[in-house]
Amino acid sequence: MKIFLKIFLFFIIITPIVFFILDKAFPLPPNNARASRIVVADDNSPLWRFADEEGIWRYPVEIKDVSPAYIQSLLTYEDRWFYQHFGINPIAIIRAAAQNIHEGKTISGASTLTMQTARILEPHKKSIGGKIRQIWRALQLEWHYSKDEILTIYLNRAPFGGTIEGIGAASWSYLGKTPLELTHAEAALMTALPQSPSRLRPDKYPLDAQKARDKVLDRMLKFGIWDEKTVKEAKEENIYLPPRFTPQLAPILARRTLQMSNERIIKTNIDASMQQNLEEMALNAKSTLHPATSLAMIVVDHTDMSVKAYVGSIDFNDESRFGHVDMVSASRSPGSTLKPFIYALAINEGLIHSQSLLQDTPRLYGYTPENFNMAFSGAVSASDALGNSLNLPAVQLMEVYGPKKFMAKLSSADINLKLPPYAEPNLAVILGGAGISLDKLVSGYSAFARGGKISPLRYLESDPLIEHDFVDAGAAWITRRMLSGEADPAFYRRGFLSFAYKTGTSYGMRDAWAVGVSSKYIIGVWTGRPDGTPVAEQFGAASAVPFLYQINNYLKSKQTNSFLLNDYLDEKPESVSVKNICWPSGQPLAKNDPNCRVEKRAWILNNLTPPTLFSSKQDLAGGWFTYYTDDKGEMSAYYCKNARKQRLAMWPASLTPWLPKKEHISQRLPKKSQTCPPLEDNDPTRTLIIKNVKNDTIFTISKNKEELIPKITSQGGRGMRWWFLNGDLAGQNSEGEFLNYKFTKEGTYQLVVIDESGQSDKSEFIVKEIK
């Protein structure tokens, strides 16, 4: 008896030592299978998968991520004593051996779940040696891991056919749902599938899969795990599944997020249904857009700046349209989409209010752009100028605010514009002379949805919400109303919010843009050719706006009534108020004041009413003109008897050709006194005329030579004058100086001269070549 006791004690002592030595000599294969990286939506549904080196797709899960019904069926069917044994089940081994010997063939196995996990980690052939190795590895697993850890390894590594491993990937592939949502019938099916993944594939062999599933269900009933009603209802579910689901949404965003996160499961803020809707919209657009044209769309929930949909190209698989190129992040010329920023900054700086008088007229010097429609409107309000996307008023504001300051202000909010090589900030930036990506542009528009603060987009659930101060909440609010076409305070209704948007077209019609702000979302759309080739008749209003409206209508159908009535954006800030102002001064005047030529109701910021902007180069006669009148009310010199000082609010001189005649300064000033006339230097009414060129005059030039037409000059007027030939600036000079312009072509020419006081004169003449 003592001998047996000694032997027993010997084994008790020596076994752990031997096990320790063998464990070090033959270490357990590491569970280092590289999980495929999965990009998921906000509801954890897979958007895109990146398989491992062997092409295997795994969707990592924890026990808590799996339906309890699946855990029950798995343990009951595969290893009822999993939490009790030490890796092997001796009773099961003896039972299986007896059955197999009795039948003369293998009809029952004795592998525990731990042993199956061991074989997954270290595959081997079916042999006695292989089985011994499997048992050894199972013991090692029990030594190194807890039961829950072993179960988790199995959940993520069990084979489900083809390139699918783990219950997470299997649940999504076969059933299109998370493993946490498995029904009892589905749990039983997923339990049976690893027994013979190829033979039991439910999408190919539904009847075989159903038999295997029902066998699991019978086992659940036999051992009293599930009641008869549950099993009966589960068996009534037929197995007819569509082809296996492969996550194929947001491929370009998925590729981009690999650089943002090192996690195996990259959780984005994407709304899967919204993403699918927009991708289908893009595919449907292929038949309507020009060949080789792509399309990019992005939707952002501006309440938290989460990106809900991201379509980087029209079709990821279409090489003819450069489908692999991400046009959401590509830097392109934004056309007019930057204009709202200069208006917001000008309001914020106290340079303008919503009804400030701006000048949509040809520029006489420096940068001389034209409007998209090649026409000019003359006097326009800031609201109308922005709403109609007029170029000249935007350039006027840019000149006053300063291009360097404009770009620096945007840069401080993480909106960096890309200038051409060696270029400095300039006036052309406001019309698209600098590059920006669609996602950065949409981020910039958050200023009009978030009280003047710009926030970077949040692609991932883990991305923090960051805010950069850009403009006062009041300036953003006024600008947004100007964009929505509701700048008139008479139409203001608290709680009512219209869709505000801006379009843009780059030079040469290479890019068409539209960016909109609704009660909950910011929507960005770009279309064009990724290689930069111009597309005829492609511009923002015609090419991008239809998609913008289509997306907005879809989003409105998803919104609840509470958001449709939301006044989040429409709550008027305390810094905003209403004031009656007058043109041309831009400031409040009494209604009966003769200088109030046009009355407007304006939104103003901080109770300030900025005067009309005048350029020191373009409008030397702008502002207020001071003159004197005598007892008869006639204009006189300041030193005349009883001379009284008067002031006249002058229209900017460049507006004169567009003003009705009654608004010309010569019509608004009283007639001159005959006894004590005003000094000539202070008389803006001296008539400006073109000398030496009468209508229909014919001039001759020699063929193939550049020749001057002599003695073209002007008389009268005031200060500098600018000469235009057929609408183009031909030169500038002072009174009495000749126009120095060489003519090279025959034709009819219209000559216009404008002086600093806004007076103008014109004449038409003909140039012919000598034969």
mmCIF file of N, CA and C in Angstrom, residues 153-238:
data_model
loop_
_atom_site.group_PDB
_atom_site.id
_atom_site.type_symbol
_atom_site.label_atom_id
_atom_site.label_comp_id
_atom_site.label_asym_id
_atom_site.label_seq_id
_atom_site.Cartn_x
_atom_site.Cartn_y
_atom_site.Cartn_z
ATOM 1 N N ILE A 153 -11.374 31.839 -29.021
ATOM 2 C CA ILE A 153 -10.527 31.427 -30.146
ATOM 3 C C ILE A 153 -11.351 30.603 -31.139
ATOM 4 N N TYR A 154 -12.137 29.659 -30.612
ATOM 5 C CA TYR A 154 -12.964 28.827 -31.486
ATOM 6 C C TYR A 154 -13.986 29.677 -32.244
ATOM 7 N N LEU A 155 -14.622 30.587 -31.546
ATOM 8 C CA LEU A 155 -15.633 31.431 -32.193
ATOM 9 C C LEU A 155 -15.058 32.192 -33.380
ATOM 10 N N ASN A 156 -13.783 32.555 -33.310
ATOM 11 C CA ASN A 156 -13.166 33.360 -34.361
ATOM 12 C C ASN A 156 -12.401 32.541 -35.397
ATOM 13 N N ARG A 157 -12.163 31.222 -35.122
ATOM 14 C CA ARG A 157 -11.338 30.438 -36.037
ATOM 15 C C ARG A 157 -12.049 29.232 -36.632
ATOM 16 N N ALA A 158 -13.241 28.935 -36.177
ATOM 17 C CA ALA A 158 -13.959 27.764 -36.691
ATOM 18 C C ALA A 158 -14.203 27.920 -38.191
ATOM 19 N N PRO A 159 -13.994 26.832 -38.974
ATOM 20 C CA PRO A 159 -14.177 26.914 -40.430
ATOM 21 C C PRO A 159 -15.651 26.875 -40.823
ATOM 22 N N PHE A 160 -16.025 27.778 -41.721
ATOM 23 C CA PHE A 160 -17.409 27.825 -42.193
ATOM 24 C C PHE A 160 -17.503 27.732 -43.704
ATOM 25 N N GLY A 161 -16.438 27.268 -44.330
ATOM 26 C CA GLY A 161 -16.483 27.059 -45.769
ATOM 27 C C GLY A 161 -15.758 28.124 -46.557
ATOM 28 N N GLY A 162 -14.933 27.671 -47.491
ATOM 29 C CA GLY A 162 -14.218 28.611 -48.340
ATOM 30 C C GLY A 162 -13.257 29.484 -47.549
ATOM 31 N N THR A 163 -13.389 30.773 -47.739
ATOM 32 C CA THR A 163 -12.484 31.727 -47.090
ATOM 33 C C THR A 163 -13.095 32.331 -45.828
ATOM 34 N N ILE A 164 -14.137 31.681 -45.304
ATOM 35 C CA ILE A 164 -14.838 32.245 -44.155
ATOM 36 C C ILE A 164 -14.445 31.489 -42.895
ATOM 37 N N GLU A 165 -13.993 32.202 -41.902
ATOM 38 C CA GLU A 165 -13.663 31.619 -40.606
ATOM 39 C C GLU A 165 -14.308 32.434 -39.506
ATOM 40 N N GLY A 166 -14.855 31.722 -38.520
ATOM 41 C CA GLY A 166 -15.427 32.392 -37.366
ATOM 42 C C GLY A 166 -16.905 32.679 -37.531
ATOM 43 N N ILE A 167 -17.599 32.687 -36.394
ATOM 44 C CA ILE A 167 -19.044 32.896 -36.416
ATOM 45 C C ILE A 167 -19.408 34.299 -36.878
ATOM 46 N N GLY A 168 -18.537 35.282 -36.622
ATOM 47 C CA GLY A 168 -18.831 36.652 -37.054
ATOM 48 C C GLY A 168 -18.922 36.757 -38.562
ATOM 49 N N ALA A 169 -17.873 36.269 -39.256
ATOM 50 C CA ALA A 169 -17.872 36.325 -40.717
ATOM 51 C C ALA A 169 -18.966 35.446 -41.297
ATOM 52 N N ALA A 170 -19.203 34.263 -40.680
ATOM 53 C CA ALA A 170 -20.232 33.353 -41.187
ATOM 54 C C ALA A 170 -21.623 33.958 -41.064
ATOM 55 N N SER A 171 -21.897 34.599 -39.945
ATOM 56 C CA SER A 171 -23.209 35.189 -39.732
ATOM 57 C C SER A 171 -23.491 36.276 -40.756
ATOM 58 N N TRP A 172 -22.497 37.121 -41.010
ATOM 59 C CA TRP A 172 -22.683 38.180 -41.995
ATOM 60 C C TRP A 172 -22.757 37.620 -43.404
ATOM 61 N N SER A 173 -21.911 36.611 -43.715
ATOM 62 C CA SER A 173 -21.856 36.082 -45.076
ATOM 63 C C SER A 173 -23.128 35.342 -45.463
ATOM 64 N N TYR A 174 -23.595 34.471 -44.579
ATOM 65 C CA TYR A 174 -24.749 33.639 -44.914
ATOM 66 C C TYR A 174 -26.085 34.300 -44.588
ATOM 67 N N LEU A 175 -26.106 35.064 -43.498
ATOM 68 C CA LEU A 175 -27.391 35.568 -43.007
ATOM 69 C C LEU A 175 -27.529 37.083 -43.083
ATOM 70 N N GLY A 176 -26.404 37.770 -43.314
ATOM 71 C CA GLY A 176 -26.466 39.224 -43.427
ATOM 72 C C GLY A 176 -26.822 39.923 -42.136
ATOM 73 N N LYS A 177 -26.394 39.380 -41.013
ATOM 74 C CA LYS A 177 -26.699 39.983 -39.714
ATOM 75 C C LYS A 177 -25.568 39.713 -38.745
ATOM 76 N N THR A 178 -25.605 40.411 -37.607
ATOM 77 C CA THR A 178 -24.591 40.188 -36.582
ATOM 78 C C THR A 178 -24.849 38.854 -35.898
ATOM 79 N N PRO A 179 -23.808 38.216 -35.359
ATOM 80 C CA PRO A 179 -24.012 36.944 -34.650
ATOM 81 C C PRO A 179 -24.850 37.104 -33.387
ATOM 82 N N LEU A 180 -24.968 38.330 -32.905
ATOM 83 C CA LEU A 180 -25.788 38.568 -31.718
ATOM 84 C C LEU A 180 -27.275 38.452 -32.033
ATOM 85 N N GLU A 181 -27.634 38.575 -33.326
ATOM 86 C CA GLU A 181 -29.037 38.565 -33.737
ATOM 87 C C GLU A 181 -29.527 37.194 -34.192
ATOM 88 N N LEU A 182 -28.722 36.163 -34.057
ATOM 89 C CA LEU A 182 -29.109 34.837 -34.539
ATOM 90 C C LEU A 182 -30.349 34.310 -33.819
ATOM 91 N N THR A 183 -31.284 33.770 -34.596
ATOM 92 C CA THR A 183 -32.442 33.094 -33.999
ATOM 93 C C THR A 183 -32.029 31.690 -33.566
ATOM 94 N N HIS A 184 -32.938 30.981 -32.930
ATOM 95 C CA HIS A 184 -32.622 29.617 -32.504
ATOM 96 C C HIS A 184 -32.323 28.733 -33.713
ATOM 97 N N ALA A 185 -33.136 28.857 -34.771
ATOM 98 C CA ALA A 185 -32.904 28.063 -35.973
ATOM 99 C C ALA A 185 -31.561 28.403 -36.603
ATOM 100 N N GLU A 186 -31.235 29.679 -36.657
ATOM 101 C CA GLU A 186 -29.962 30.099 -37.250
ATOM 102 C C GLU A 186 -28.788 29.677 -36.383
ATOM 103 N N ALA A 187 -28.964 29.703 -35.079
ATOM 104 C CA ALA A 187 -27.906 29.271 -34.181
ATOM 105 C C ALA A 187 -27.601 27.792 -34.384
ATOM 106 N N ALA A 188 -28.653 26.988 -34.541
ATOM 107 C CA ALA A 188 -28.463 25.553 -34.777
ATOM 108 C C ALA A 188 -27.778 25.314 -36.116
ATOM 109 N N LEU A 189 -28.159 26.086 -37.144
ATOM 110 C CA LEU A 189 -27.533 25.953 -38.461
ATOM 111 C C LEU A 189 -26.046 26.278 -38.384
ATOM 112 N N MET A 190 -25.701 27.371 -37.731
ATOM 113 C CA MET A 190 -24.305 27.774 -37.612
ATOM 114 C C MET A 190 -23.504 26.779 -36.772
ATOM 115 N N THR A 191 -24.164 26.062 -35.849
ATOM 116 C CA THR A 191 -23.482 25.039 -35.061
ATOM 117 C C THR A 191 -23.136 23.837 -35.920
ATOM 118 N N ALA A 192 -24.048 23.496 -36.818
ATOM 119 C CA ALA A 192 -23.842 22.313 -37.652
ATOM 120 C C ALA A 192 -22.856 22.556 -38.786
ATOM 121 N N LEU A 193 -22.798 23.750 -39.304
ATOM 122 C CA LEU A 193 -22.042 24.050 -40.519
ATOM 123 C C LEU A 193 -20.564 23.655 -40.446
ATOM 124 N N PRO A 194 -19.833 23.912 -39.347
ATOM 125 C CA PRO A 194 -18.411 23.547 -39.316
ATOM 126 C C PRO A 194 -18.157 22.043 -39.402
ATOM 127 N N GLN A 195 -19.187 21.207 -39.199
ATOM 128 C CA GLN A 195 -18.983 19.768 -39.293
ATOM 129 C C GLN A 195 -18.557 19.368 -40.710
ATOM 130 N N SER A 196 -19.112 20.042 -41.702
ATOM 131 C CA SER A 196 -18.750 19.785 -43.098
ATOM 132 C C SER A 196 -19.105 21.028 -43.907
ATOM 133 N N PRO A 197 -18.268 22.054 -43.828
ATOM 134 C CA PRO A 197 -18.612 23.359 -44.407
ATOM 135 C C PRO A 197 -18.972 23.314 -45.891
ATOM 136 N N SER A 198 -18.263 22.514 -46.667
ATOM 137 C CA SER A 198 -18.526 22.493 -48.106
ATOM 138 C C SER A 198 -19.828 21.774 -48.421
ATOM 139 N N ARG A 199 -20.077 20.641 -47.758
ATOM 140 C CA ARG A 199 -21.263 19.837 -48.042
ATOM 141 C C ARG A 199 -22.535 20.457 -47.503
ATOM 142 N N LEU A 200 -22.396 21.293 -46.449
ATOM 143 C CA LEU A 200 -23.588 21.833 -45.783
ATOM 144 C C LEU A 200 -23.846 23.313 -46.078
ATOM 145 N N ARG A 201 -23.180 23.836 -47.087
ATOM 146 C CA ARG A 201 -23.386 25.262 -47.386
ATOM 147 C C ARG A 201 -24.858 25.535 -47.644
ATOM 148 N N PRO A 202 -25.491 26.363 -46.813
ATOM 149 C CA PRO A 202 -26.943 26.566 -46.936
ATOM 150 C C PRO A 202 -27.355 27.288 -48.205
ATOM 151 N N ASP A 203 -26.448 28.061 -48.815
ATOM 152 C CA ASP A 203 -26.816 28.752 -50.045
ATOM 153 C C ASP A 203 -26.743 27.836 -51.259
ATOM 154 N N LYS A 204 -26.037 26.662 -51.123
ATOM 155 C CA LYS A 204 -25.918 25.723 -52.234
ATOM 156 C C LYS A 204 -26.689 24.424 -51.981
ATOM 157 N N TYR A 205 -26.647 23.958 -50.747
ATOM 158 C CA TYR A 205 -27.277 22.673 -50.410
ATOM 159 C C TYR A 205 -28.232 22.863 -49.230
ATOM 160 N N PRO A 206 -29.340 23.557 -49.448
ATOM 161 C CA PRO A 206 -30.248 23.893 -48.336
ATOM 162 C C PRO A 206 -30.864 22.675 -47.647
ATOM 163 N N LEU A 207 -31.153 21.595 -48.403
ATOM 164 C CA LEU A 207 -31.782 20.426 -47.777
ATOM 165 C C LEU A 207 -30.812 19.708 -46.851
ATOM 166 N N ASP A 208 -29.570 19.550 -47.285
ATOM 167 C CA ASP A 208 -28.559 18.927 -46.422
ATOM 168 C C ASP A 208 -28.312 19.796 -45.192
ATOM 169 N N ALA A 209 -28.272 21.091 -45.397
ATOM 170 C CA ALA A 209 -28.054 22.002 -44.275
ATOM 171 C C ALA A 209 -29.215 21.923 -43.290
ATOM 172 N N GLN A 210 -30.428 21.770 -43.812
ATOM 173 C CA GLN A 210 -31.600 21.706 -42.940
ATOM 174 C C GLN A 210 -31.590 20.423 -42.103
ATOM 175 N N LYS A 211 -31.195 19.297 -42.705
ATOM 176 C CA LYS A 211 -31.097 18.050 -41.951
ATOM 177 C C LYS A 211 -30.089 18.174 -40.817
ATOM 178 N N ALA A 212 -28.934 18.761 -41.120
ATOM 179 C CA ALA A 212 -27.907 18.921 -40.099
ATOM 180 C C ALA A 212 -28.383 19.858 -38.998
ATOM 181 N N ARG A 213 -29.074 20.909 -39.389
ATOM 182 C CA ARG A 213 -29.611 21.847 -38.393
ATOM 183 C C ARG A 213 -30.624 21.159 -37.490
ATOM 184 N N ASP A 214 -31.526 20.372 -38.084
ATOM 185 C CA ASP A 214 -32.560 19.702 -37.288
ATOM 186 C C ASP A 214 -31.948 18.692 -36.316
ATOM 187 N N LYS A 215 -30.831 18.100 -36.708
ATOM 188 C CA LYS A 215 -30.138 17.174 -35.804
ATOM 189 C C LYS A 215 -29.667 17.913 -34.550
ATOM 190 N N VAL A 216 -29.163 19.123 -34.751
ATOM 191 C CA VAL A 216 -28.748 19.942 -33.605
ATOM 192 C C VAL A 216 -29.964 20.305 -32.757
ATOM 193 N N LEU A 217 -31.058 20.671 -33.412
ATOM 194 C CA LEU A 217 -32.273 21.035 -32.677
ATOM 195 C C LEU A 217 -32.785 19.855 -31.846
ATOM 196 N N ASP A 218 -32.718 18.638 -32.411
ATOM 197 C CA ASP A 218 -33.141 17.452 -31.654
ATOM 198 C C ASP A 218 -32.274 17.265 -30.412
ATOM 199 N N ARG A 219 -30.993 17.506 -30.569
ATOM 200 C CA ARG A 219 -30.097 17.383 -29.415
ATOM 201 C C ARG A 219 -30.458 18.407 -28.340
ATOM 202 N N MET A 220 -30.829 19.622 -28.754
ATOM 203 C CA MET A 220 -31.196 20.664 -27.789
ATOM 204 C C MET A 220 -32.453 20.271 -27.021
ATOM 205 N N LEU A 221 -33.396 19.631 -27.720
ATOM 206 C CA LEU A 221 -34.619 19.185 -27.057
ATOM 207 C C LEU A 221 -34.339 17.998 -26.141
ATOM 208 N N LYS A 222 -33.509 17.090 -26.612
ATOM 209 C CA LYS A 222 -33.200 15.878 -25.847
ATOM 210 C C LYS A 222 -32.621 16.204 -24.484
ATOM 211 N N PHE A 223 -31.728 17.201 -24.470
ATOM 212 C CA PHE A 223 -31.078 17.536 -23.203
ATOM 213 C C PHE A 223 -31.803 18.653 -22.450
ATOM 214 N N GLY A 224 -32.973 19.031 -22.922
ATOM 215 C CA GLY A 224 -33.799 19.990 -22.205
ATOM 216 C C GLY A 224 -33.260 21.408 -22.193
ATOM 217 N N ILE A 225 -32.404 21.730 -23.146
ATOM 218 C CA ILE A 225 -31.860 23.091 -23.214
ATOM 219 C C ILE A 225 -32.901 24.050 -23.780
ATOM 220 N N TRP A 226 -33.580 23.602 -24.846
ATOM 221 C CA TRP A 226 -34.674 24.393 -25.410
ATOM 222 C C TRP A 226 -35.956 23.584 -25.288
ATOM 223 N N ASP A 227 -37.081 24.284 -25.099
ATOM 224 C CA ASP A 227 -38.338 23.559 -24.935
ATOM 225 C C ASP A 227 -38.888 23.116 -26.293
ATOM 226 N N GLU A 228 -39.911 22.309 -26.252
ATOM 227 C CA GLU A 228 -40.471 21.712 -27.469
ATOM 228 C C GLU A 228 -41.016 22.767 -28.423
ATOM 229 N N LYS A 229 -41.648 23.810 -27.881
ATOM 230 C CA LYS A 229 -42.208 24.860 -28.734
ATOM 231 C C LYS A 229 -41.106 25.577 -29.503
ATOM 232 N N THR A 230 -40.022 25.904 -28.826
ATOM 233 C CA THR A 230 -38.913 26.609 -29.464
ATOM 234 C C THR A 230 -38.317 25.778 -30.586
ATOM 235 N N VAL A 231 -38.114 24.487 -30.312
ATOM 236 C CA VAL A 231 -37.532 23.597 -31.318
ATOM 237 C C VAL A 231 -38.482 23.432 -32.508
ATOM 238 N N LYS A 232 -39.767 23.286 -32.222
ATOM 239 C CA LYS A 232 -40.751 23.109 -33.297
ATOM 240 C C LYS A 232 -40.779 24.332 -34.217
ATOM 241 N N GLU A 233 -40.795 25.530 -33.610
ATOM 242 C CA GLU A 233 -40.814 26.756 -34.413
ATOM 243 C C GLU A 233 -39.526 26.910 -35.213
ATOM 244 N N ALA A 234 -38.425 26.478 -34.625
ATOM 245 C CA ALA A 234 -37.149 26.576 -35.330
ATOM 246 C C ALA A 234 -37.118 25.653 -36.545
ATOM 247 N N LYS A 235 -37.684 24.456 -36.404
ATOM 248 C CA LYS A 235 -37.696 23.505 -37.518
ATOM 249 C C LYS A 235 -38.601 23.969 -38.662
ATOM 250 N N GLU A 236 -39.551 24.815 -38.355
ATOM 251 C CA GLU A 236 -40.476 25.294 -39.386
ATOM 252 C C GLU A 236 -39.825 26.333 -40.304
ATOM 253 N N GLU A 237 -38.685 26.867 -39.891
ATOM 254 C CA GLU A 237 -37.977 27.843 -40.727
ATOM 255 C C GLU A 237 -37.266 27.113 -41.868
ATOM 256 N N ASN A 238 -37.619 27.444 -43.099
ATOM 257 C CA ASN A 238 -36.961 26.834 -44.251
ATOM 258 C C ASN A 238 -35.596 27.474 -44.490
#
